[in-house]
XYZ file of C-alpha atoms in Angstrom:
773
model
C -25.181 85.884 -163.715
C -26.549 82.388 -164.328
C -25.746 79.910 -161.560
C -26.160 77.114 -164.121
C -23.558 78.600 -166.464
C -21.192 79.324 -163.573
C -21.478 75.756 -162.297
C -20.787 74.160 -165.660
C -17.967 76.563 -166.602
C -16.196 76.155 -163.264
C -16.633 72.374 -163.408
C -15.267 72.275 -166.952
C -12.306 74.451 -165.987
C -11.413 72.246 -163.028
C -11.532 69.150 -165.218
C -9.368 70.660 -167.984
C -6.748 72.059 -165.588
C -6.470 68.610 -164.010
C -6.129 67.014 -167.446
C -3.425 69.507 -168.416
C -1.517 68.829 -165.190
C -1.612 65.086 -165.845
C -0.421 65.524 -169.435
C 2.363 67.904 -168.419
C 3.560 65.580 -165.651
C 3.708 62.686 -168.098
C 5.547 64.774 -170.694
C 8.087 65.970 -168.133
C 8.767 62.343 -167.246
C 8.936 61.183 -170.859
C 10.793 64.109 -172.429
C 12.408 66.079 -169.592
C 11.915 69.693 -168.485
C 14.459 71.080 -170.985
C 12.581 69.794 -174.029
C 11.856 72.741 -176.353
C 8.201 73.651 -176.762
C 6.664 76.159 -179.138
C 4.004 76.801 -181.735
C 5.450 76.973 -185.273
C 6.542 80.219 -186.915
C 5.666 82.658 -184.185
C 7.750 85.014 -182.084
C 5.084 84.994 -179.388
C 5.932 81.608 -177.848
C 2.585 80.324 -176.549
C 0.693 83.547 -177.246
C -2.206 83.417 -174.799
C 0.109 82.439 -171.949
C 2.595 85.119 -173.029
C -0.024 87.842 -173.224
C -1.928 86.972 -170.061
C 0.991 86.063 -167.772
C 4.070 87.613 -169.404
C 5.799 84.203 -169.362
C 7.880 83.252 -172.415
C 7.455 79.487 -172.531
C 10.398 77.904 -174.325
C 10.754 74.557 -172.509
C 8.385 72.036 -170.991
C 9.579 73.020 -167.533
C 8.402 76.595 -168.155
C 4.814 75.310 -168.166
C 4.868 74.274 -164.524
C 4.388 77.787 -163.069
C 1.744 78.422 -165.724
C -0.264 75.451 -164.516
C 0.175 76.560 -160.913
C -1.265 79.938 -161.876
C -4.158 78.225 -163.658
C -4.825 76.059 -160.580
C -4.810 79.153 -158.354
C -7.479 80.780 -160.550
C -9.983 77.964 -160.045
C -12.945 78.180 -157.684
C -15.268 75.669 -156.040
C -18.661 74.976 -157.568
C -21.417 77.355 -156.484
C -23.319 76.094 -153.464
C -26.967 75.169 -153.871
C -28.086 77.111 -150.811
C -26.332 80.439 -151.392
C -26.904 82.761 -154.345
C -23.972 84.971 -155.362
C -23.198 86.757 -158.651
C -20.474 84.207 -159.692
C -19.203 86.446 -162.519
C -15.663 86.930 -161.224
C -15.259 83.257 -160.362
C -16.568 82.231 -163.772
C -14.245 84.600 -165.648
C -11.282 83.400 -163.590
C -12.178 79.824 -164.443
C -12.463 80.768 -168.094
C -8.960 82.219 -168.070
C -7.641 79.114 -166.294
C -9.263 77.072 -169.081
C -7.360 79.019 -171.725
C -4.023 78.570 -169.947
C -4.688 74.846 -169.576
C -5.830 74.471 -173.194
C -2.694 76.139 -174.547
C -0.583 73.958 -172.285
C -2.277 70.831 -173.638
C -1.741 71.890 -177.250
C 1.902 72.677 -176.525
C 2.386 69.210 -175.039
C 0.730 67.700 -178.092
C 3.271 69.487 -180.285
C 6.040 67.910 -178.222
C 4.542 64.499 -179.039
C 3.978 65.514 -182.705
C 0.225 65.287 -182.238
C -0.364 68.733 -183.719
C -1.552 69.811 -186.245
C -4.369 67.315 -185.857
C -4.572 64.665 -188.586
C -7.711 64.232 -190.631
C -8.015 61.734 -193.500
C -7.996 63.182 -196.985
C -7.907 66.738 -195.717
C -6.294 69.446 -197.801
C -6.308 73.187 -197.297
C -7.273 75.668 -200.003
C -4.556 75.955 -202.597
C -3.769 72.248 -202.373
C -1.587 72.492 -199.267
C -1.516 69.343 -197.205
C 0.091 69.356 -193.784
C 2.251 66.435 -192.763
C 3.168 65.430 -189.242
C 6.886 65.494 -188.351
C 6.528 61.820 -187.447
C 3.981 60.019 -189.559
C 3.850 57.153 -187.060
C 2.328 59.392 -184.380
C -1.391 60.066 -184.351
C -3.675 61.492 -181.721
C -5.577 59.073 -179.575
C -9.124 59.661 -178.402
C -9.278 61.635 -175.184
C -10.606 59.760 -172.146
C -13.435 62.289 -171.803
C -14.751 61.426 -175.256
C -14.066 64.745 -176.947
C -12.768 63.013 -180.060
C -9.293 64.554 -180.227
C -8.308 63.006 -183.509
C -6.948 59.518 -184.080
C -8.488 59.598 -187.527
C -5.431 59.130 -189.705
C -2.612 61.293 -190.955
C -2.800 61.637 -194.707
C -3.795 65.289 -194.195
C -3.749 67.721 -191.316
C -5.848 70.560 -190.024
C -4.384 73.997 -189.722
C -3.249 74.215 -186.113
C -2.148 77.646 -184.846
C -1.966 80.524 -187.315
C 1.609 81.651 -187.858
C 2.834 85.241 -187.660
C 3.271 85.513 -191.418
C -0.399 84.916 -192.047
C -1.446 87.177 -189.184
C 0.524 90.070 -190.679
C -0.580 89.373 -194.227
C -4.175 89.741 -193.035
C -3.252 92.928 -191.207
C -4.279 95.420 -193.883
C -7.618 93.634 -194.398
C -8.286 93.740 -190.676
C -7.645 97.467 -190.461
C -9.260 98.702 -193.675
C -12.564 96.999 -192.986
C -12.411 94.325 -195.693
C -12.231 91.753 -192.890
C -14.559 93.249 -190.263
C -14.087 90.577 -187.615
C -13.818 86.878 -186.925
C -16.128 84.071 -185.864
C -15.062 81.090 -183.770
C -17.471 78.266 -184.587
C -17.415 75.375 -182.123
C -19.359 72.135 -182.559
C -21.485 70.641 -185.305
C -24.344 72.141 -187.299
C -27.815 70.632 -187.595
C -26.977 69.356 -191.072
C -24.296 69.570 -193.727
C -26.438 72.033 -195.674
C -26.734 74.308 -192.643
C -22.966 74.098 -192.044
C -22.272 75.222 -195.622
C -24.859 78.006 -195.401
C -23.374 79.368 -192.160
C -19.894 79.517 -193.663
C -21.120 81.031 -196.936
C -22.996 83.750 -195.051
C -19.856 84.588 -193.076
C -17.722 84.527 -196.225
C -20.229 86.788 -197.990
C -19.636 89.305 -195.211
C -15.854 88.742 -195.373
C -15.752 87.538 -191.764
C -12.765 85.344 -190.951
C -14.015 82.019 -189.596
C -12.204 79.619 -187.253
C -13.543 76.067 -186.909
C -13.133 73.695 -183.988
C -14.952 71.287 -181.683
C -17.485 68.526 -182.226
C -20.711 67.051 -180.936
C -20.533 63.324 -180.244
C -17.393 63.057 -182.355
C -18.787 64.897 -185.380
C -17.466 68.363 -186.262
C -18.506 71.139 -188.610
C -15.102 70.503 -190.193
C -16.267 67.019 -191.200
C -19.504 68.479 -192.564
C -17.772 71.040 -194.735
C -15.217 68.529 -195.925
C -17.970 66.149 -197.011
C -19.606 68.940 -199.021
C -16.362 69.823 -200.802
C -16.029 73.278 -199.241
C -12.481 74.598 -199.603
C -10.981 75.404 -196.220
C -7.825 77.308 -195.405
C -6.277 80.765 -195.264
C -7.259 81.589 -198.843
C -10.999 81.266 -198.173
C -11.111 82.912 -194.714
C -12.259 79.591 -193.246
C -9.579 78.026 -191.053
C -10.022 74.582 -189.444
C -8.129 74.384 -186.144
C -9.128 70.974 -184.870
C -12.068 68.719 -184.131
C -11.888 69.109 -180.353
C -12.910 72.091 -178.245
C -9.386 72.619 -176.942
C -8.208 73.716 -180.391
C -10.407 76.811 -180.048
C -7.501 78.210 -177.991
C -5.840 79.060 -181.302
C -8.557 81.653 -181.953
C -7.831 83.333 -178.618
C -4.106 83.136 -179.361
C -4.799 84.928 -182.640
C -6.669 87.626 -180.735
C -3.849 88.000 -178.210
C -1.254 88.350 -180.940
C -3.376 90.985 -182.685
C -2.971 93.164 -179.596
C 0.752 92.433 -179.297
C 1.441 92.811 -183.032
C -0.620 95.826 -183.992
C -1.449 97.468 -180.684
C 2.091 97.872 -179.372
C 1.110 96.146 -176.113
C 3.634 94.148 -174.101
C 3.479 90.604 -172.733
C 1.820 90.479 -169.350
C -0.404 93.515 -169.980
C -3.417 91.255 -169.611
C -6.007 93.897 -168.792
C -4.915 96.110 -171.683
C -4.878 93.152 -174.090
C -8.388 92.130 -173.082
C -9.689 95.680 -173.439
C -7.930 96.053 -176.797
C -9.805 93.008 -178.066
C -13.126 94.192 -176.684
C -12.763 97.573 -178.361
C -10.923 96.732 -181.588
C -11.245 93.026 -182.487
C -14.837 92.250 -183.437
C -15.129 88.557 -182.730
C -17.800 86.214 -181.440
C -18.258 82.539 -180.599
C -20.981 80.509 -182.316
C -21.650 77.298 -180.391
C -23.417 74.682 -182.516
C -25.123 71.718 -180.901
C -24.868 70.502 -177.326
C -22.825 72.703 -174.995
C -20.874 70.564 -172.516
C -18.865 71.629 -169.465
C -15.696 72.259 -171.449
C -17.520 74.457 -173.965
C -19.003 76.503 -171.120
C -15.521 76.905 -169.649
C -14.004 77.897 -173.005
C -16.887 80.335 -173.560
C -16.083 81.971 -170.226
C -12.526 82.387 -171.449
C -13.747 84.063 -174.657
C -16.009 86.423 -172.696
C -12.886 87.706 -170.893
C -11.823 89.065 -174.295
C -15.151 90.799 -174.807
C -16.302 88.124 -177.270
C -19.968 87.150 -176.790
C -21.275 83.606 -177.180
C -24.297 82.731 -179.292
C -25.686 79.189 -179.106
C -28.143 77.457 -181.460
C -29.532 75.386 -178.581
C -31.476 76.118 -175.403
C -29.081 77.396 -172.748
C -29.380 80.073 -170.026
C -28.661 83.613 -171.215
C -26.583 86.451 -169.779
C -28.072 89.547 -171.368
C -26.742 92.531 -169.358
C -23.746 94.328 -170.879
C -20.430 94.821 -169.117
C -17.504 92.595 -169.996
C -18.829 92.425 -173.555
C -20.133 95.418 -175.485
C -23.682 94.063 -175.649
C -25.070 90.697 -174.492
C -22.684 88.099 -173.054
C -24.510 84.834 -173.801
C -27.461 84.538 -176.196
C -29.553 81.435 -176.816
C -31.136 81.160 -180.254
C -32.493 77.578 -180.577
C -32.189 76.727 -184.239
C -35.631 75.177 -184.706
C -37.274 78.216 -183.094
C -35.696 80.745 -185.469
C -38.253 82.254 -187.816
C -37.657 81.256 -191.428
C -39.064 79.344 -194.345
C -36.459 76.617 -194.050
C -33.171 75.698 -192.368
C -31.110 77.748 -194.809
C -33.002 80.931 -193.981
C -32.678 80.109 -190.270
C -28.923 79.742 -190.719
C -28.761 83.165 -192.372
C -30.699 84.729 -189.493
C -28.440 83.031 -186.969
C -25.420 84.696 -188.585
C -27.242 88.027 -188.598
C -27.898 87.654 -184.858
C -24.208 86.950 -184.173
C -23.216 90.095 -186.054
C -25.814 92.121 -184.169
C -24.719 90.871 -180.729
C -21.047 91.676 -181.354
C -21.708 94.895 -183.242
C -19.679 93.868 -186.287
C -19.793 96.483 -189.024
C -20.137 94.628 -192.299
C -20.372 95.711 -195.901
C -21.900 93.236 -198.317
C -21.341 93.645 -202.043
C -24.530 93.055 -204.004
C -23.190 91.655 -207.251
C -25.555 89.927 -209.669
C -23.612 86.755 -210.435
C -24.632 83.091 -210.067
C -21.801 82.234 -207.633
C -21.094 83.351 -204.047
C -19.294 86.685 -203.945
C -17.082 88.373 -201.331
C -13.484 89.122 -200.325
C -13.338 85.739 -198.616
C -12.963 84.162 -202.056
C -10.112 86.415 -203.232
C -7.452 83.829 -202.502
C -9.174 80.853 -204.099
C -7.032 78.749 -206.404
C -8.578 76.988 -209.406
C -6.483 73.901 -209.967
C -6.091 72.142 -213.297
C -8.425 69.312 -212.328
C -11.178 71.821 -211.496
C -10.548 74.079 -214.522
C -13.212 74.769 -217.144
C -11.340 77.462 -219.106
C -8.490 79.928 -218.691
C -7.570 83.242 -220.270
C -3.922 84.300 -220.330
C -1.111 82.296 -218.833
C 1.067 80.112 -220.990
C -1.262 79.447 -223.931
C -3.229 82.644 -224.514
C -3.209 86.389 -223.893
C -5.480 88.249 -221.482
C -5.401 91.960 -220.751
C -7.471 94.529 -218.871
C -7.561 98.204 -219.720
C -9.471 100.990 -217.978
C -9.651 104.506 -219.334
C -11.731 107.589 -218.678
C -14.075 109.073 -221.276
C -16.545 111.927 -221.483
C -19.858 111.488 -219.709
C -21.828 111.477 -222.955
C -19.555 108.758 -224.416
C -20.317 106.172 -221.716
C -23.570 104.265 -221.245
C -23.742 103.251 -217.604
C -24.336 99.555 -217.075
C -23.793 98.592 -220.706
C -21.931 95.294 -221.011
C -20.901 93.981 -224.428
C -19.334 90.604 -225.185
C -17.729 90.794 -228.637
C -16.655 87.442 -229.987
C -17.394 83.826 -229.072
C -17.989 82.733 -225.501
C -16.093 79.780 -224.005
C -18.786 77.144 -224.633
C -16.884 75.918 -227.701
C -13.532 75.845 -225.895
C -12.437 72.355 -224.823
C -12.509 71.611 -221.076
C -9.291 72.904 -219.465
C -8.620 74.844 -222.668
C -7.634 78.479 -223.112
C -8.505 81.460 -225.280
C -7.623 85.145 -225.591
C -9.587 87.692 -223.577
C -9.651 91.453 -223.225
C -11.590 93.409 -220.617
C -12.001 97.062 -221.559
C -13.585 99.364 -218.992
C -14.733 102.897 -219.795
C -15.444 105.146 -216.819
C -16.740 108.691 -216.654
C -17.297 111.059 -213.788
C -17.146 114.735 -212.950
C -14.490 114.053 -210.293
C -12.573 111.480 -212.330
C -8.937 112.275 -213.210
C -6.588 110.608 -215.658
C -4.152 109.924 -212.804
C -6.794 107.675 -211.245
C -6.922 105.307 -214.244
C -4.162 102.935 -213.021
C -5.554 103.071 -209.470
C -8.966 101.892 -210.637
C -7.519 99.436 -213.139
C -5.614 97.639 -210.387
C -8.919 96.997 -208.611
C -9.970 94.610 -211.384
C -7.808 91.976 -209.714
C -9.628 92.237 -206.385
C -13.091 92.685 -207.841
C -12.914 89.655 -210.165
C -11.283 87.483 -207.509
C -14.259 88.048 -205.207
C -16.323 85.575 -207.231
C -16.192 82.019 -205.941
C -14.603 79.694 -208.483
C -12.777 82.473 -210.335
C -9.018 82.954 -210.058
C -7.346 86.167 -211.202
C -3.573 86.730 -211.245
C -1.534 89.626 -212.615
C -2.655 92.837 -214.254
C -2.422 94.869 -217.459
C -1.421 92.578 -220.360
C -0.184 89.719 -218.196
C -3.529 88.994 -216.558
C -4.382 85.337 -216.056
C -7.967 84.334 -215.305
C -9.369 80.881 -214.603
C -13.009 79.784 -214.370
C -13.710 76.575 -212.471
C -16.076 73.817 -213.548
C -18.257 74.572 -210.538
C -18.622 78.243 -211.488
C -19.336 77.392 -215.133
C -21.916 74.777 -214.110
C -23.716 77.461 -212.072
C -23.954 79.623 -215.176
C -20.995 81.988 -214.811
C -20.148 83.470 -218.210
C -18.146 86.318 -219.732
C -20.911 88.875 -219.210
C -20.578 88.363 -215.451
C -17.110 89.930 -215.497
C -18.835 93.103 -216.641
C -21.535 92.853 -213.976
C -18.925 92.477 -211.257
C -16.912 95.455 -212.439
C -19.935 97.706 -212.940
C -21.278 96.967 -209.456
C -17.968 97.227 -207.613
C -16.702 100.405 -209.287
C -19.947 102.129 -208.375
C -19.832 100.750 -204.844
C -16.194 101.519 -204.055
C -15.502 104.535 -206.275
C -18.911 106.145 -206.589
C -17.542 109.504 -205.450
C -15.441 109.821 -208.596
C -17.127 107.429 -211.028
C -20.608 108.236 -212.346
C -20.753 105.799 -215.263
C -19.154 102.429 -216.021
C -19.309 100.547 -219.310
C -17.552 97.220 -219.903
C -16.605 95.491 -223.138
C -15.364 91.891 -223.023
C -13.430 91.029 -226.167
C -12.636 87.567 -227.537
C -12.831 88.384 -231.256
C -9.210 87.915 -232.450
C -9.033 91.016 -234.667
C -10.599 93.358 -232.139
C -8.549 91.776 -229.329
C -5.313 92.663 -231.154
C -6.488 96.231 -231.779
C -7.433 96.887 -228.168
C -4.276 95.224 -226.876
C -2.184 97.658 -228.912
C -4.184 100.623 -227.542
C -3.799 99.309 -224.012
C -0.027 98.917 -224.313
C 0.283 102.471 -225.608
C -1.586 103.646 -222.513
C 0.563 101.475 -220.224
C 3.723 103.069 -221.651
C 2.329 106.561 -221.133
C 1.453 105.795 -217.519
C 4.871 104.305 -216.831
C 6.552 107.505 -218.005
C 4.105 109.604 -215.993
C 4.844 107.633 -212.816
C 8.592 107.794 -213.434
C 8.330 111.582 -213.603
C 6.266 111.734 -210.415
C 8.924 112.359 -207.746
C 8.865 113.833 -204.254
C 10.318 117.126 -205.415
C 7.598 117.548 -208.076
C 4.686 117.736 -205.599
C 3.833 120.083 -202.761
C 1.884 117.591 -200.665
C 2.261 114.056 -199.367
C -0.579 111.985 -197.903
C -1.246 110.495 -194.516
C -2.555 106.974 -194.062
C -4.197 106.208 -190.741
C -6.029 103.029 -191.745
C -3.994 101.004 -189.276
C -4.835 103.236 -186.328
C -7.832 101.039 -185.657
C -5.249 98.479 -184.555
C -2.106 100.581 -183.877
C -3.451 103.824 -182.374
C -0.209 105.849 -182.457
C 1.134 104.807 -185.843
C 1.013 107.041 -188.903
C 2.200 106.445 -192.451
C 3.387 109.330 -194.599
C 3.066 108.350 -198.260
C 5.013 110.209 -200.946
C 5.426 109.615 -204.694
C 8.717 107.824 -203.977
C 7.692 106.045 -200.777
C 4.601 103.867 -200.751
C 2.843 102.699 -197.603
C 4.641 100.028 -195.592
C 1.818 97.549 -196.213
C 2.567 97.773 -199.931
C -1.109 98.381 -200.703
C -1.211 102.167 -200.980
C 0.929 104.482 -203.069
C 0.683 108.259 -203.489
C -1.851 108.071 -206.315
C -3.961 105.589 -204.347
C -4.051 108.028 -201.437
C -4.872 110.922 -203.735
C -7.785 108.962 -205.183
C -8.891 107.885 -201.718
C -9.001 111.503 -200.557
C -11.123 112.436 -203.547
C -13.515 109.595 -202.733
C -13.653 110.263 -198.986
C -12.383 113.738 -197.998
C -12.695 112.914 -194.280
C -11.168 109.449 -194.563
C -7.798 107.951 -193.585
C -5.811 109.548 -196.426
C -5.386 113.276 -195.893
C -3.101 115.670 -197.803
C -0.067 116.890 -195.878
C 1.075 120.280 -197.130
C 4.866 120.079 -197.031
C 5.548 123.717 -196.294
C 9.134 124.728 -195.577
C 11.887 122.193 -196.260
C 14.043 121.649 -193.171
C 16.451 119.054 -194.591
C 15.987 117.742 -198.123
C 18.710 115.108 -197.775
C 17.089 113.396 -194.790
C 13.533 114.261 -195.773
C 12.281 116.712 -193.152
C 9.527 119.254 -193.814
C 7.572 121.406 -191.426
C 4.369 119.831 -192.672
C 5.418 116.208 -192.168
C 6.761 116.911 -188.678
C 3.626 118.788 -187.674
C 1.493 115.932 -188.943
C 3.602 113.309 -187.156
C 2.953 115.034 -183.819
C -0.777 115.287 -184.402
C -1.292 111.892 -186.034
C 0.666 109.973 -183.389
C -1.026 111.826 -180.520
C 2.295 113.343 -179.517
C 4.216 110.053 -179.384
C 6.325 110.906 -182.465
C 7.800 114.414 -182.796
C 9.715 114.154 -186.076
C 9.843 111.809 -189.068
C 12.686 111.493 -191.556
C 11.400 110.246 -194.897
C 14.802 109.073 -196.142
C 16.697 107.759 -193.120
C 16.598 104.570 -191.083
C 19.065 105.913 -188.516
C 17.359 109.159 -187.539
C 13.679 109.388 -186.619
C 12.534 106.646 -189.006
C 8.867 106.233 -189.831
C 6.895 104.055 -187.437
C 5.122 100.842 -188.413
C 1.935 99.109 -187.350
C 2.552 95.446 -188.140
C 1.313 95.101 -191.720
C 4.722 95.710 -193.318
C 5.946 93.466 -196.116
C 9.621 93.657 -195.101
C 11.819 94.710 -192.219
C 14.987 96.710 -192.838
C 17.458 96.514 -189.955
C 20.943 97.823 -189.304
C 23.745 95.254 -188.997
C 26.370 97.422 -187.224
C 29.302 95.092 -187.800
C 28.620 95.077 -191.549
C 28.063 98.827 -191.851
C 24.894 98.045 -193.775
C 21.345 96.803 -193.490
C 19.552 93.528 -193.994
C 16.103 93.198 -195.564
C 13.875 90.395 -194.266
C 10.705 89.366 -196.072
C 7.495 88.630 -194.228
C 7.497 85.289 -196.050
C 10.949 84.308 -194.757
C 10.949 82.090 -191.660
C 14.724 81.495 -191.602
C 17.219 82.827 -189.075
C 18.855 86.128 -189.964
C 22.376 87.433 -189.186
C 20.788 89.515 -186.400
C 20.087 86.272 -184.526
C 16.318 86.732 -184.898
C 13.638 85.581 -187.313
C 11.196 87.932 -189.004
C 8.565 87.268 -186.336
C 10.911 88.275 -183.527
C 12.163 91.327 -185.404
C 8.584 92.420 -186.029
C 8.110 92.920 -182.315
C 10.810 95.586 -182.485
C 9.651 97.207 -185.700
C 5.882 97.297 -185.133
C 3.351 98.700 -182.728
C 3.874 102.349 -183.709
C 7.308 102.518 -182.095
C 10.080 104.692 -183.549
C 13.279 102.641 -183.344
C 16.413 103.995 -185.062
C 18.041 101.269 -187.131
C 14.805 99.302 -187.613
C 12.040 100.023 -190.092
C 9.038 98.203 -191.571
C 8.572 98.937 -195.296
C 6.647 97.949 -198.408
C 8.846 95.843 -200.658
C 8.647 98.218 -203.620
C 10.139 100.993 -201.513
C 13.389 99.027 -201.833
C 13.673 100.025 -205.499
C 12.903 103.705 -204.912
C 15.780 106.186 -205.367
C 14.741 107.509 -201.947
C 15.223 104.191 -200.142
C 17.299 105.190 -197.053
C 18.982 107.629 -199.435
C 20.472 109.792 -196.675
C 22.166 106.684 -195.219
C 23.728 105.477 -198.481
C 20.741 104.007 -200.309
C 20.427 100.571 -201.874
C 24.161 99.885 -201.712
C 23.779 99.584 -197.933
C 21.889 96.294 -198.392
C 24.238 93.504 -197.317
C 21.726 90.676 -196.734
C 18.299 90.003 -198.234
C 15.766 87.168 -198.034
C 16.034 85.013 -201.140
C 12.267 85.130 -201.671
C 12.636 88.857 -202.349
C 15.638 88.332 -204.609
C 13.678 85.850 -206.689
C 10.274 87.531 -206.795
C 11.699 90.969 -207.657
C 14.660 89.873 -209.773
C 13.795 92.077 -212.749
C 13.236 95.151 -210.588
C 16.497 94.664 -208.711
C 18.383 94.163 -211.961
C 17.223 97.611 -213.081
C 18.221 99.124 -209.736
C 21.711 97.619 -209.926
C 22.128 99.167 -213.348
C 20.936 102.489 -211.967
C 23.492 102.215 -209.165
C 26.296 101.540 -211.676
C 26.955 97.948 -210.573
C 25.023 95.409 -212.696
C 26.348 92.522 -210.581
C 25.499 94.096 -207.235
C 22.797 91.533 -206.334
C 25.472 88.833 -206.373
C 27.260 90.723 -203.600
C 24.207 90.593 -201.320
C 24.050 87.556 -199.060
C 20.873 85.642 -198.171
C 19.760 82.842 -195.849
C 21.032 80.179 -198.229
C 24.646 81.094 -197.571
C 24.753 83.335 -194.480
C 22.948 83.099 -191.132
C 25.419 84.727 -188.687
C 27.257 88.024 -188.487
C 30.605 86.234 -188.772
C 29.515 84.480 -191.964
C 28.143 87.758 -193.293
C 31.406 89.641 -192.766
C 33.331 86.886 -194.524
C 30.853 86.981 -197.422
C 31.090 90.743 -197.812
C 34.865 90.596 -197.838
C 34.941 87.766 -200.363
C 32.472 89.522 -202.669
C 33.935 93.001 -202.325
C 30.702 94.556 -201.090
C 30.851 98.387 -201.222
C 29.337 98.813 -197.723
C 32.695 97.836 -196.224
C 34.324 100.979 -197.601
C 31.400 103.367 -197.095
C 31.354 105.895 -194.271
C 30.035 104.565 -190.944
C 26.250 104.566 -190.607
C 26.437 105.872 -187.047
C-alpha cells in the first residue's frame, strides 16, 4: 500500500468531512432539523448512506448521526517514521468521503443548488433542467474546486432517478451495457475528451462525468465540441466538481438494492455485489488532488479500480478489486501515433484493469456506431432528411427465402437517393431484407424484423422510431455531411444480422426502395405478410404449445429471479416474448432462454404445471417452490427490477392498481413506483404484488384466475394514453367498451378513500366481484 496515496486520501477525507459538518451546521441553523431532504425521484433516500449505514435520511436532522459515523471512520495521517500497510485506514477514509459527499449534495438540494447550473447546457433530446429557484446559483467553494456559479440557463444531470436506473436494467443484464466508467477531471485537449467518450460509447459503456482541473471539466470540453450528453447517449454529466462523483457510487449502490435483493445496511454484501457484478472503473484525468485521492479510495471499496493519465503511485496487487487497484498511465508516455490513438489505448487499459467484457460491432459506416447512440434524437434544426412520419411513408419488411435465392452481402438501392430532397424534407422509403439459413424458421421473421429498430438506431446521427409500415427514420446533417447514405442502412443490417443471429441466418440481402412504383408494390406485399403474422400470433396461445421458455438474463443482477415466458405472458421487462425466446434458444442452445417442458397440468385455471414448478425450484436455487402463471394472489412470478409496470392489490377496492415505471406520482397505496419497486423486485415472491411487462396487461391470461382485466381499478395515465388503442380492444373483448372510463388514475385519485368514491360513482365491476382473498 502506498504511503503517499494513504496520506493524500486520508487528508482529503478529513478536509471533506469537516466541510460537510460546517455546511450541515449552517443548514440546520438556516432551515431547521425538520427540513425535508432527498434526491429527486428515488425510493432510496440518499442511496449511498442508505446502503452503507441503513439510515433512511428524510430530514436534515437525520444527517447528524451520519456525519458522526463519517467522523469516527477517519484516521490520522501516516507518520513519517513508521511504515504500516495503511489499507484499512485508507478504505475507511474513502467511505467517510462518500458519506460526507452525499451529505454535501443533499444540503445543496435543500438550498436549490442542485442540479448544478451550466450556461447553455442541454441534455440529449433537448431536455433542459431548471432550478426550483432561478435566483439561486452555486458559489465557488473555498477550496477552489469550482462548484458551479456559472449561470442557470441549463443544468447538469444531478443524481440518476429510479426510472432511468430501471429502464437501463435490461441493457445492464443482457450485456448490451457491459459496465460504466466514472470520468473525473479534464482531458489533455478537447479532441482527446471527445475520443475518450466515443471509444466508450463504441463499446456501449455507460459514462458518468464529473470533476475538473483548475476549474475546467471534461463536461466543458465536450460541450464546446457539440457532443450530445444525457441518458440517451450513455454519457451523463453529474457536475463539474469532484463531489458530484458520489452520484456514480449512489447508482452502484442502488443497482445492488434494486436488482440484487439486498437490504439497506448490508454494506459488505453491497460492496461485494458491485465487485462481482457491476463492472465499473474510475478514469482520473489530469492532476489528482487530495479530494480525488479520497474519492478514489471510496470507489475502491466497491471493487472499482482507478486509472490515472498522470504520474501517480500505483497499487498493483489484487484484493479489494479483481485486478489492480490503482494504475498510472501517463498520457504522453502511452505508445501511439498521436493523442487520439493514445486515448483509445487508455480506454483499452481501463477495460483490461476492470475486466469488462465488451462486444464491439464492426459496421462499415462513416459515423460512430454502437448501442450508446440508440436513444439519439435528431431535432428539426439538425435534420437533413426524414422517411416516414407525417409527410411520407416508410416501411421495413424482412422475410425468409431459399438459400439459392439470396446473395449474401448484396445491397441494392432502387430509386433516387436523398441528394435532391430539400434540407429538412421527406421522401418515401422501403427497406426489404431477405434472409436465408438452414436453421431459419418463418416464426422468426417478426423477431428479426423488430431488430431493425435497434440496429439502425446504433448509428450516430440516425433516429429510428416505430416498425413495420409506421417506421420513421431521420438522418442528421452531421451524418449526411460525413457521407452517410441509403446504402449504409443495408451495410448496418447485413453486419448486425450476421453478428447477432449468425446461428440461424447464413445469408442477408438488403434492398432499399425509393422508386414510387416499386415502393407501392413492396408495401402491399409487406402488409399482406403483417396480416398473416398477426393472425398467427393471435392463434399462438398457452394451450397450443407444450413448452414455455425460461429467461435468466437478469440473474447476473438478481441471482434468484427467474422469468417464465409463455405465448400469452411476455417477460416482465417487455423485451422478450415467447417467439423471441424460441429464437434465442435456437441461436444459443446453452443461453439464458431454455425450453421448459410443461408436463402434467396441475391447475389450468391458476397456471400450474409440473414443468414450471420444477424449473422454478431449480432456477431460483430453491428460493421459489411454485409459480402460478395466472395469479397475483398465489405464488406470483418473481421480478428482478427491470419491469415496466407494477401490479398491486388494493384490498379495500377489491381490485388492483397498475403503476407505470414512468409515473412518479403518488398512488392510492400511499407509495410511488420507486417505493413499490422495492417490494416487487429483487427476486422476491410477494402475493398481491407483481412486476410485469406492459403488454401482459392486454393478454387474456392477465391475472385471469383472479378476475382478469376487470380487476384493474387504478392505472397510471401514461399507460392509458400510450396504449389507448390496445385497451379499447380489450374493453370490447371484456364486453364493456367504456370500461377504461371506470378506471381511475393519478389525475383524479391519489388515496384509497378517493378511489372508493370513484369506483362507486363510476359503477366499477370490481365492487361486486367476489373477494380477491
